């Protein structure tokens, strides 16, 4: 039993997504690691992420917003045909478990500013629709 737990833990690697001073970590299976790393690099080169100011305190974002933007970016890449659908499923599960914690997305985001709330809800439903297949 302990051997199985150790091998399961070894099969996951942390994927760190950073923007300004905010960081979100998602555990990704080893077989998805190269796709996850490639996607993270593309996300960090995207117009939104590349606009992070050198002054980290000048443009901080909530972790839920960063996770939602990365999720939406990943879902937007699905037609490319890479193994990103499985990765998007991992990201969606992580998003739901970490930020929603069993709550409705509307209830979980009610304390956020309106533009951030809109972006998070949009990312959630975009992922839900595309991953429903």
CSV table of N, CA and C in Angstrom, one decimal:
chain,number,residue,atom,x,y,z
A,1,UNK,N,0.8,-1.2,0.0
A,1,UNK,CA,0.0,0.0,0.0
A,1,UNK,C,0.9,1.3,0.0
A,2,UNK,N,1.9,1.3,0.8
A,2,UNK,CA,2.8,2.4,0.9
A,2,UNK,C,3.5,2.6,-0.5
A,3,UNK,N,3.9,1.5,-1.1
A,3,UNK,CA,4.6,1.5,-2.4
A,3,UNK,C,3.7,2.1,-3.4
A,4,UNK,N,2.4,1.8,-3.4
A,4,UNK,CA,1.5,2.4,-4.4
A,4,UNK,C,1.3,3.9,-4.2
A,5,UNK,N,1.2,4.3,-2.9
A,5,UNK,CA,1.1,5.7,-2.6
A,5,UNK,C,2.3,6.5,-3.1
A,6,UNK,N,3.5,5.9,-2.8
A,6,UNK,CA,4.7,6.6,-3.3
A,6,UNK,C,4.8,6.7,-4.8
A,7,UNK,N,4.5,5.6,-5.5
A,7,UNK,CA,4.5,5.7,-7.0
A,7,UNK,C,3.5,6.7,-7.5
A,8,UNK,N,2.3,6.8,-6.9
A,8,UNK,CA,1.3,7.7,-7.3
A,8,UNK,C,1.8,9.2,-7.1
A,9,UNK,N,2.5,9.4,-6.0
A,9,UNK,CA,3.0,10.8,-5.7
A,9,UNK,C,4.1,11.1,-6.7
A,10,UNK,N,4.9,10.1,-7.0
A,10,UNK,CA,6.1,10.3,-7.9
A,10,UNK,C,5.6,10.6,-9.3
A,11,UNK,N,4.4,10.2,-9.7
A,11,UNK,CA,3.8,10.3,-11.0
A,11,UNK,C,3.3,11.7,-11.3
A,12,UNK,N,3.3,12.6,-10.3
A,12,UNK,CA,2.8,13.9,-10.4
A,12,UNK,C,3.9,14.9,-10.3
A,13,UNK,N,3.9,16.0,-11.1
A,13,UNK,CA,4.9,17.0,-11.0
A,13,UNK,C,4.1,18.4,-10.9
A,14,UNK,N,4.7,19.3,-10.1
A,14,UNK,CA,4.0,20.6,-9.9
A,14,UNK,C,4.3,21.5,-11.2
A,15,UNK,N,3.2,22.0,-11.6
A,15,UNK,CA,3.3,23.0,-12.7
A,15,UNK,C,3.0,24.4,-12.1
A,16,UNK,N,4.0,25.3,-12.1
A,16,UNK,CA,3.8,26.6,-11.5
A,16,UNK,C,3.5,27.6,-12.6
A,17,UNK,N,2.4,28.3,-12.4
A,17,UNK,CA,2.0,29.4,-13.3
A,17,UNK,C,2.1,30.7,-12.5
A,18,UNK,N,2.9,31.6,-13.1
A,18,UNK,CA,3.2,32.9,-12.4
A,18,UNK,C,2.7,34.1,-13.2
A,19,UNK,N,2.2,35.1,-12.5
A,19,UNK,CA,1.9,36.4,-13.1
A,19,UNK,C,2.2,37.4,-12.0
A,20,UNK,N,3.1,38.3,-12.3
A,20,UNK,CA,3.4,39.3,-11.3
A,20,UNK,C,3.8,38.6,-10.0
A,21,UNK,N,3.2,38.9,-8.9
A,21,UNK,CA,3.6,38.3,-7.6
A,21,UNK,C,2.7,37.1,-7.3
A,22,UNK,N,1.8,36.7,-8.2
A,22,UNK,CA,0.8,35.6,-7.9
A,22,UNK,C,1.3,34.3,-8.6
A,23,UNK,N,1.2,33.2,-7.9
A,23,UNK,CA,1.6,31.9,-8.4
A,23,UNK,C,0.5,30.9,-8.0
A,24,UNK,N,0.2,30.1,-9.0
A,24,UNK,CA,-0.7,28.9,-8.8
A,24,UNK,C,0.0,27.7,-9.2
A,25,UNK,N,-0.1,26.6,-8.4
A,25,UNK,CA,0.6,25.4,-8.7
A,25,UNK,C,-0.5,24.3,-8.9
A,26,UNK,N,-0.3,23.5,-10.0
A,26,UNK,CA,-1.2,22.4,-10.3
A,26,UNK,C,-0.4,21.2,-10.4
A,27,UNK,N,-0.8,20.1,-9.8
A,27,UNK,CA,-0.1,18.8,-10.0
A,27,UNK,C,-0.5,18.2,-11.3
A,28,UNK,N,0.5,17.8,-12.1
A,28,UNK,CA,0.2,17.3,-13.4
A,28,UNK,C,0.9,16.0,-13.6
A,29,UNK,N,0.3,15.0,-14.2
A,29,UNK,CA,0.9,13.7,-14.4
A,29,UNK,C,2.1,13.8,-15.3
A,30,UNK,N,3.1,12.9,-15.0
A,30,UNK,CA,4.3,12.9,-15.8
A,30,UNK,C,4.1,12.9,-17.3
A,31,UNK,N,3.1,12.1,-17.7
A,31,UNK,CA,2.9,11.9,-19.1
A,31,UNK,C,2.3,13.1,-19.8
A,32,UNK,N,1.8,14.1,-19.0
A,32,UNK,CA,1.2,15.3,-19.5
A,32,UNK,C,2.2,16.5,-19.3
A,33,UNK,N,3.3,16.2,-18.7
A,33,UNK,CA,4.3,17.3,-18.3
A,33,UNK,C,4.8,18.1,-19.5
A,34,UNK,N,5.2,17.5,-20.5
A,34,UNK,CA,5.8,18.3,-21.6
A,34,UNK,C,4.7,19.1,-22.3
A,35,UNK,N,3.5,18.7,-22.4
A,35,UNK,CA,2.4,19.5,-23.0
A,35,UNK,C,2.1,20.6,-22.0
A,36,UNK,N,2.1,20.3,-20.7
A,36,UNK,CA,1.7,21.3,-19.7
A,36,UNK,C,2.8,22.4,-19.7
A,37,UNK,N,4.0,22.0,-19.8
A,37,UNK,CA,5.1,23.0,-19.8
A,37,UNK,C,5.1,23.9,-21.0
A,38,UNK,N,4.8,23.2,-22.2
A,38,UNK,CA,4.7,24.0,-23.4
A,38,UNK,C,3.5,25.0,-23.4
A,39,UNK,N,2.4,24.5,-22.8
A,39,UNK,CA,1.2,25.4,-22.7
A,39,UNK,C,1.5,26.6,-21.7
A,40,UNK,N,2.2,26.3,-20.6
A,40,UNK,CA,2.5,27.3,-19.7
A,40,UNK,C,3.4,28.4,-20.4
A,41,UNK,N,4.4,28.0,-21.1
A,41,UNK,CA,5.3,28.9,-21.8
A,41,UNK,C,4.5,29.8,-22.8
A,42,UNK,N,3.6,29.1,-23.5
A,42,UNK,CA,2.8,29.9,-24.5
A,42,UNK,C,1.9,30.9,-23.8
A,43,UNK,N,1.3,30.5,-22.6
A,43,UNK,CA,0.5,31.4,-21.8
A,43,UNK,C,1.3,32.5,-21.3
A,44,UNK,N,2.5,32.3,-20.8
A,44,UNK,CA,3.3,33.3,-20.3
A,44,UNK,C,3.8,34.3,-21.3
A,45,UNK,N,3.8,33.8,-22.6
A,45,UNK,CA,4.2,34.7,-23.7
A,45,UNK,C,3.0,35.4,-24.3
A,46,UNK,N,1.8,35.1,-23.9
A,46,UNK,CA,0.6,35.7,-24.4
A,46,UNK,C,0.5,37.2,-24.0
A,47,UNK,N,-0.3,37.9,-24.7
A,47,UNK,CA,-0.4,39.4,-24.5
A,47,UNK,C,-0.8,39.7,-23.1
A,48,UNK,N,-1.7,39.0,-22.5
A,48,UNK,CA,-2.1,39.3,-21.1
A,48,UNK,C,-1.0,39.1,-20.1
A,49,UNK,N,-0.4,37.9,-20.2
A,49,UNK,CA,0.6,37.5,-19.2
A,49,UNK,C,1.9,38.3,-19.4
A,50,UNK,N,2.2,38.6,-20.7
A,50,UNK,CA,3.5,39.4,-21.0
A,50,UNK,C,3.4,40.8,-20.5
A,51,UNK,N,2.2,41.3,-20.2
A,51,UNK,CA,2.0,42.6,-19.8
A,51,UNK,C,2.2,42.8,-18.3
A,52,UNK,N,2.7,41.8,-17.6
A,52,UNK,CA,2.9,41.9,-16.1
A,52,UNK,C,4.0,42.9,-15.9
A,53,UNK,N,3.8,43.9,-15.1
A,53,UNK,CA,4.8,44.9,-14.8
A,53,UNK,C,5.9,44.4,-14.0
A,54,UNK,N,7.0,45.1,-14.1
A,54,UNK,CA,8.2,44.8,-13.4
A,54,UNK,C,7.9,45.0,-11.9
A,55,UNK,N,7.1,46.0,-11.6
A,55,UNK,CA,6.7,46.2,-10.2
A,55,UNK,C,5.6,45.2,-9.8
A,56,UNK,N,6.0,44.2,-9.1
A,56,UNK,CA,5.0,43.1,-8.8
A,56,UNK,C,3.8,43.6,-8.1
A,57,UNK,N,3.9,44.6,-7.2
A,57,UNK,CA,2.8,45.0,-6.5
A,57,UNK,C,1.9,45.9,-7.3
A,58,UNK,N,2.3,46.4,-8.4
A,58,UNK,CA,1.6,47.3,-9.2
A,58,UNK,C,0.4,46.6,-10.0
A,59,UNK,N,0.4,45.3,-10.1
A,59,UNK,CA,-0.6,44.7,-10.9
A,59,UNK,C,-0.9,43.3,-10.4
A,60,UNK,N,-1.1,43.1,-9.1
A,60,UNK,CA,-1.3,41.8,-8.5
A,60,UNK,C,-2.7,41.3,-8.9
A,61,UNK,N,-2.8,40.0,-9.1
A,61,UNK,CA,-4.1,39.4,-9.4
A,61,UNK,C,-4.4,38.3,-8.4
A,62,UNK,N,-5.6,38.0,-8.3
A,62,UNK,CA,-6.0,36.9,-7.3
A,62,UNK,C,-5.6,35.6,-7.9
A,63,UNK,N,-5.3,34.6,-7.1
A,63,UNK,CA,-4.9,33.3,-7.6
A,63,UNK,C,-6.1,32.7,-8.5
A,64,UNK,N,-7.3,32.9,-8.1
A,64,UNK,CA,-8.4,32.4,-8.8
A,64,UNK,C,-8.5,33.0,-10.2
A,65,UNK,N,-8.1,34.2,-10.4
A,65,UNK,CA,-8.1,34.9,-11.7
A,65,UNK,C,-7.0,34.3,-12.5
A,66,UNK,N,-5.8,34.1,-12.0
A,66,UNK,CA,-4.7,33.5,-12.7
A,66,UNK,C,-5.1,32.1,-13.2
A,67,UNK,N,-5.6,31.3,-12.3
A,67,UNK,CA,-6.0,29.9,-12.6
A,67,UNK,C,-7.1,29.9,-13.7
A,68,UNK,N,-8.0,30.8,-13.6
A,68,UNK,CA,-9.1,30.9,-14.6
A,68,UNK,C,-8.6,31.3,-15.9
A,69,UNK,N,-7.7,32.3,-16.0
A,69,UNK,CA,-7.1,32.7,-17.3
A,69,UNK,C,-6.3,31.6,-17.9
A,70,UNK,N,-5.5,30.9,-17.1
A,70,UNK,CA,-4.8,29.8,-17.6
A,70,UNK,C,-5.7,28.7,-18.1
A,71,UNK,N,-6.7,28.4,-17.4
A,71,UNK,CA,-7.7,27.4,-17.8
A,71,UNK,C,-8.3,27.8,-19.1
A,72,UNK,N,-8.8,29.0,-19.3
A,72,UNK,CA,-9.4,29.5,-20.5
A,72,UNK,C,-8.4,29.4,-21.7
A,73,UNK,N,-7.1,29.8,-21.4
A,73,UNK,CA,-6.1,29.7,-22.4
A,73,UNK,C,-6.0,28.3,-22.9
A,74,UNK,N,-5.9,27.3,-22.0
A,74,UNK,CA,-5.7,25.9,-22.3
A,74,UNK,C,-6.9,25.4,-23.1
A,75,UNK,N,-8.1,25.8,-22.7
A,75,UNK,CA,-9.3,25.4,-23.4
A,75,UNK,C,-9.3,26.0,-24.8
A,76,UNK,N,-8.8,27.2,-25.0
A,76,UNK,CA,-8.8,27.8,-26.3
A,76,UNK,C,-7.8,27.1,-27.2
A,77,UNK,N,-6.9,26.3,-26.7
A,77,UNK,CA,-5.9,25.6,-27.5
A,77,UNK,C,-6.4,24.2,-27.9
A,78,UNK,N,-7.5,23.8,-27.4
A,78,UNK,CA,-8.0,22.4,-27.7
A,78,UNK,C,-8.1,22.0,-29.2
A,79,UNK,N,-8.5,22.9,-30.1
A,79,UNK,CA,-8.5,22.5,-31.5
A,79,UNK,C,-7.2,22.1,-32.1
A,80,UNK,N,-6.1,22.6,-31.4
A,80,UNK,CA,-4.8,22.3,-31.9
A,80,UNK,C,-4.4,20.8,-32.0
A,81,UNK,N,-5.2,20.0,-31.2
A,81,UNK,CA,-5.0,18.6,-31.3
A,81,UNK,C,-3.9,18.0,-30.4
A,82,UNK,N,-3.2,18.7,-29.7
A,82,UNK,CA,-2.2,18.2,-28.8
A,82,UNK,C,-3.0,17.6,-27.6
A,83,UNK,N,-2.3,16.9,-26.7
A,83,UNK,CA,-2.9,16.3,-25.5
A,83,UNK,C,-3.4,17.3,-24.5
A,84,UNK,N,-3.9,18.4,-25.0
A,84,UNK,CA,-4.3,19.5,-24.0
A,84,UNK,C,-5.7,19.2,-23.5
A,85,UNK,N,-6.5,18.4,-24.1
A,85,UNK,CA,-7.9,18.1,-23.5
A,85,UNK,C,-7.7,17.5,-22.2
A,86,UNK,N,-6.8,16.5,-22.1
A,86,UNK,CA,-6.6,15.8,-20.8
A,86,UNK,C,-6.0,16.8,-19.8
A,87,UNK,N,-5.1,17.6,-20.3
A,87,UNK,CA,-4.6,18.6,-19.4
A,87,UNK,C,-5.6,19.6,-19.0
A,88,UNK,N,-6.5,20.0,-19.9
A,88,UNK,CA,-7.6,20.9,-19.5
A,88,UNK,C,-8.5,20.3,-18.5
A,89,UNK,N,-8.7,19.0,-18.6
A,89,UNK,CA,-9.5,18.3,-17.6
A,89,UNK,C,-8.9,18.4,-16.2
A,90,UNK,N,-7.5,18.2,-16.2
A,90,UNK,CA,-6.8,18.3,-14.9
A,90,UNK,C,-6.9,19.7,-14.3
A,91,UNK,N,-6.7,20.7,-15.2
A,91,UNK,CA,-6.8,22.1,-14.8
A,91,UNK,C,-8.2,22.4,-14.2
A,92,UNK,N,-9.2,21.9,-14.9
A,92,UNK,CA,-10.6,22.2,-14.5
A,92,UNK,C,-10.9,21.6,-13.2
A,93,UNK,N,-10.5,20.3,-13.0
A,93,UNK,CA,-10.7,19.6,-11.7
A,93,UNK,C,-9.9,20.4,-10.6
A,94,UNK,N,-8.7,20.8,-10.9
A,94,UNK,CA,-7.9,21.6,-9.9
A,94,UNK,C,-8.7,22.9,-9.5
A,95,UNK,N,-9.1,23.6,-10.6
A,95,UNK,CA,-9.9,24.8,-10.4
A,95,UNK,C,-11.1,24.6,-9.5
A,96,UNK,N,-11.9,23.6,-9.8
A,96,UNK,CA,-13.1,23.3,-9.0
A,96,UNK,C,-12.8,23.0,-7.6
A,97,UNK,N,-11.8,22.1,-7.4
A,97,UNK,CA,-11.5,21.6,-6.0
A,97,UNK,C,-10.8,22.7,-5.2
A,98,UNK,N,-10.0,23.5,-5.8
A,98,UNK,CA,-9.2,24.6,-5.1
A,98,UNK,C,-10.0,25.8,-4.8
A,99,UNK,N,-10.7,26.3,-5.9
A,99,UNK,CA,-11.3,27.6,-5.7
A,99,UNK,C,-12.9,27.5,-5.5
A,100,UNK,N,-13.5,26.5,-6.0
A,100,UNK,CA,-15.0,26.4,-5.8
A,100,UNK,C,-15.3,25.7,-4.6
A,101,UNK,N,-14.6,24.6,-4.3
A,101,UNK,CA,-14.7,23.8,-3.1
A,101,UNK,C,-16.2,23.3,-2.9
A,102,UNK,N,-16.8,22.9,-4.0
A,102,UNK,CA,-18.1,22.4,-4.0
A,102,UNK,C,-19.2,23.4,-4.1
A,103,UNK,N,-18.8,24.7,-4.2
A,103,UNK,CA,-19.8,25.8,-4.3
A,103,UNK,C,-20.1,26.1,-5.8
A,104,UNK,N,-21.1,26.7,-6.1
A,104,UNK,CA,-21.4,27.2,-7.4
A,104,UNK,C,-20.4,28.3,-7.7
A,105,UNK,N,-20.0,28.4,-9.0
A,105,UNK,CA,-19.0,29.4,-9.4
A,105,UNK,C,-19.5,30.8,-9.1
A,106,UNK,N,-20.8,31.1,-9.2
A,106,UNK,CA,-21.3,32.4,-8.9
A,106,UNK,C,-21.1,32.8,-7.4
A,107,UNK,N,-21.4,31.8,-6.6
A,107,UNK,CA,-21.3,32.0,-5.1
A,107,UNK,C,-19.8,32.2,-4.7
A,108,UNK,N,-19.0,31.4,-5.4
A,108,UNK,CA,-17.5,31.4,-5.0
A,108,UNK,C,-16.8,32.6,-5.5
A,109,UNK,N,-17.4,33.3,-6.4
A,109,UNK,CA,-16.7,34.5,-7.0
A,109,UNK,C,-17.4,35.8,-6.6
A,110,UNK,N,-18.4,35.8,-5.7
A,110,UNK,CA,-19.2,37.0,-5.4
A,110,UNK,C,-18.4,38.1,-4.8
A,111,UNK,N,-17.3,37.8,-4.1
A,111,UNK,CA,-16.5,38.8,-3.4
A,111,UNK,C,-15.5,39.5,-4.4
A,112,UNK,N,-15.3,38.9,-5.6
A,112,UNK,CA,-14.4,39.5,-6.6
A,112,UNK,C,-14.9,40.8,-7.2
A,113,UNK,N,-14.0,41.6,-7.7
A,113,UNK,CA,-14.5,42.8,-8.5
A,113,UNK,C,-15.2,42.3,-9.7
A,114,UNK,N,-16.1,43.1,-10.2
A,114,UNK,CA,-17.0,42.7,-11.4
A,114,UNK,C,-16.2,42.2,-12.6
A,115,UNK,N,-15.2,42.9,-13.1
A,115,UNK,CA,-14.5,42.4,-14.3
A,115,UNK,C,-13.7,41.1,-14.0
A,116,UNK,N,-13.2,40.9,-12.8
A,116,UNK,CA,-12.5,39.7,-12.5
A,116,UNK,C,-13.5,38.5,-12.4
A,117,UNK,N,-14.6,38.8,-11.7
A,117,UNK,CA,-15.7,37.8,-11.6
A,117,UNK,C,-16.2,37.4,-12.9
A,118,UNK,N,-16.4,38.3,-13.8
A,118,UNK,CA,-16.9,38.0,-15.2
A,118,UNK,C,-15.9,37.1,-15.9
A,119,UNK,N,-14.6,37.4,-15.8
A,119,UNK,CA,-13.5,36.6,-16.4
A,119,UNK,C,-13.5,35.2,-15.9
A,120,UNK,N,-13.6,35.1,-14.6
A,120,UNK,CA,-13.5,33.7,-13.9
A,120,UNK,C,-14.7,32.9,-14.3
A,121,UNK,N,-15.9,33.5,-14.3
A,121,UNK,CA,-17.1,32.8,-14.6
A,121,UNK,C,-17.1,32.3,-16.1
A,122,UNK,N,-16.6,33.2,-16.9
A,122,UNK,CA,-16.5,32.9,-18.4
A,122,UNK,C,-15.5,31.8,-18.6
A,123,UNK,N,-14.4,31.8,-17.9
A,123,UNK,CA,-13.4,30.7,-18.1
A,123,UNK,C,-14.0,29.4,-17.6
A,124,UNK,N,-14.7,29.4,-16.5
A,124,UNK,CA,-15.4,28.2,-15.9
A,124,UNK,C,-16.3,27.6,-16.9
A,125,UNK,N,-17.2,28.4,-17.4
A,125,UNK,CA,-18.2,27.9,-18.3
A,125,UNK,C,-17.6,27.5,-19.7
A,126,UNK,N,-16.6,28.2,-20.1
A,126,UNK,CA,-16.0,27.8,-21.4
A,126,UNK,C,-15.4,26.4,-21.3
A,127,UNK,N,-14.7,26.2,-20.1
A,127,UNK,CA,-14.1,24.9,-19.9
A,127,UNK,C,-15.1,23.8,-19.7
A,128,UNK,N,-16.2,24.1,-19.0
A,128,UNK,CA,-17.2,23.1,-18.8
A,128,UNK,C,-17.9,22.7,-20.1
A,129,UNK,N,-18.2,23.6,-20.9
A,129,UNK,CA,-18.8,23.3,-22.2
A,129,UNK,C,-17.9,22.5,-23.1
A,130,UNK,N,-16.6,22.9,-23.2
A,130,UNK,CA,-15.7,22.2,-24.1
A,130,UNK,C,-15.3,20.8,-23.6
A,131,UNK,N,-15.3,20.7,-22.3
A,131,UNK,CA,-14.9,19.4,-21.7
A,131,UNK,C,-16.0,18.4,-21.5
A,132,UNK,N,-17.2,18.9,-21.8
A,132,UNK,CA,-18.4,18.0,-21.6
A,132,UNK,C,-18.5,16.9,-22.6
A,133,UNK,N,-17.8,17.0,-23.7
A,133,UNK,CA,-17.8,15.9,-24.8
A,133,UNK,C,-17.5,14.6,-24.2
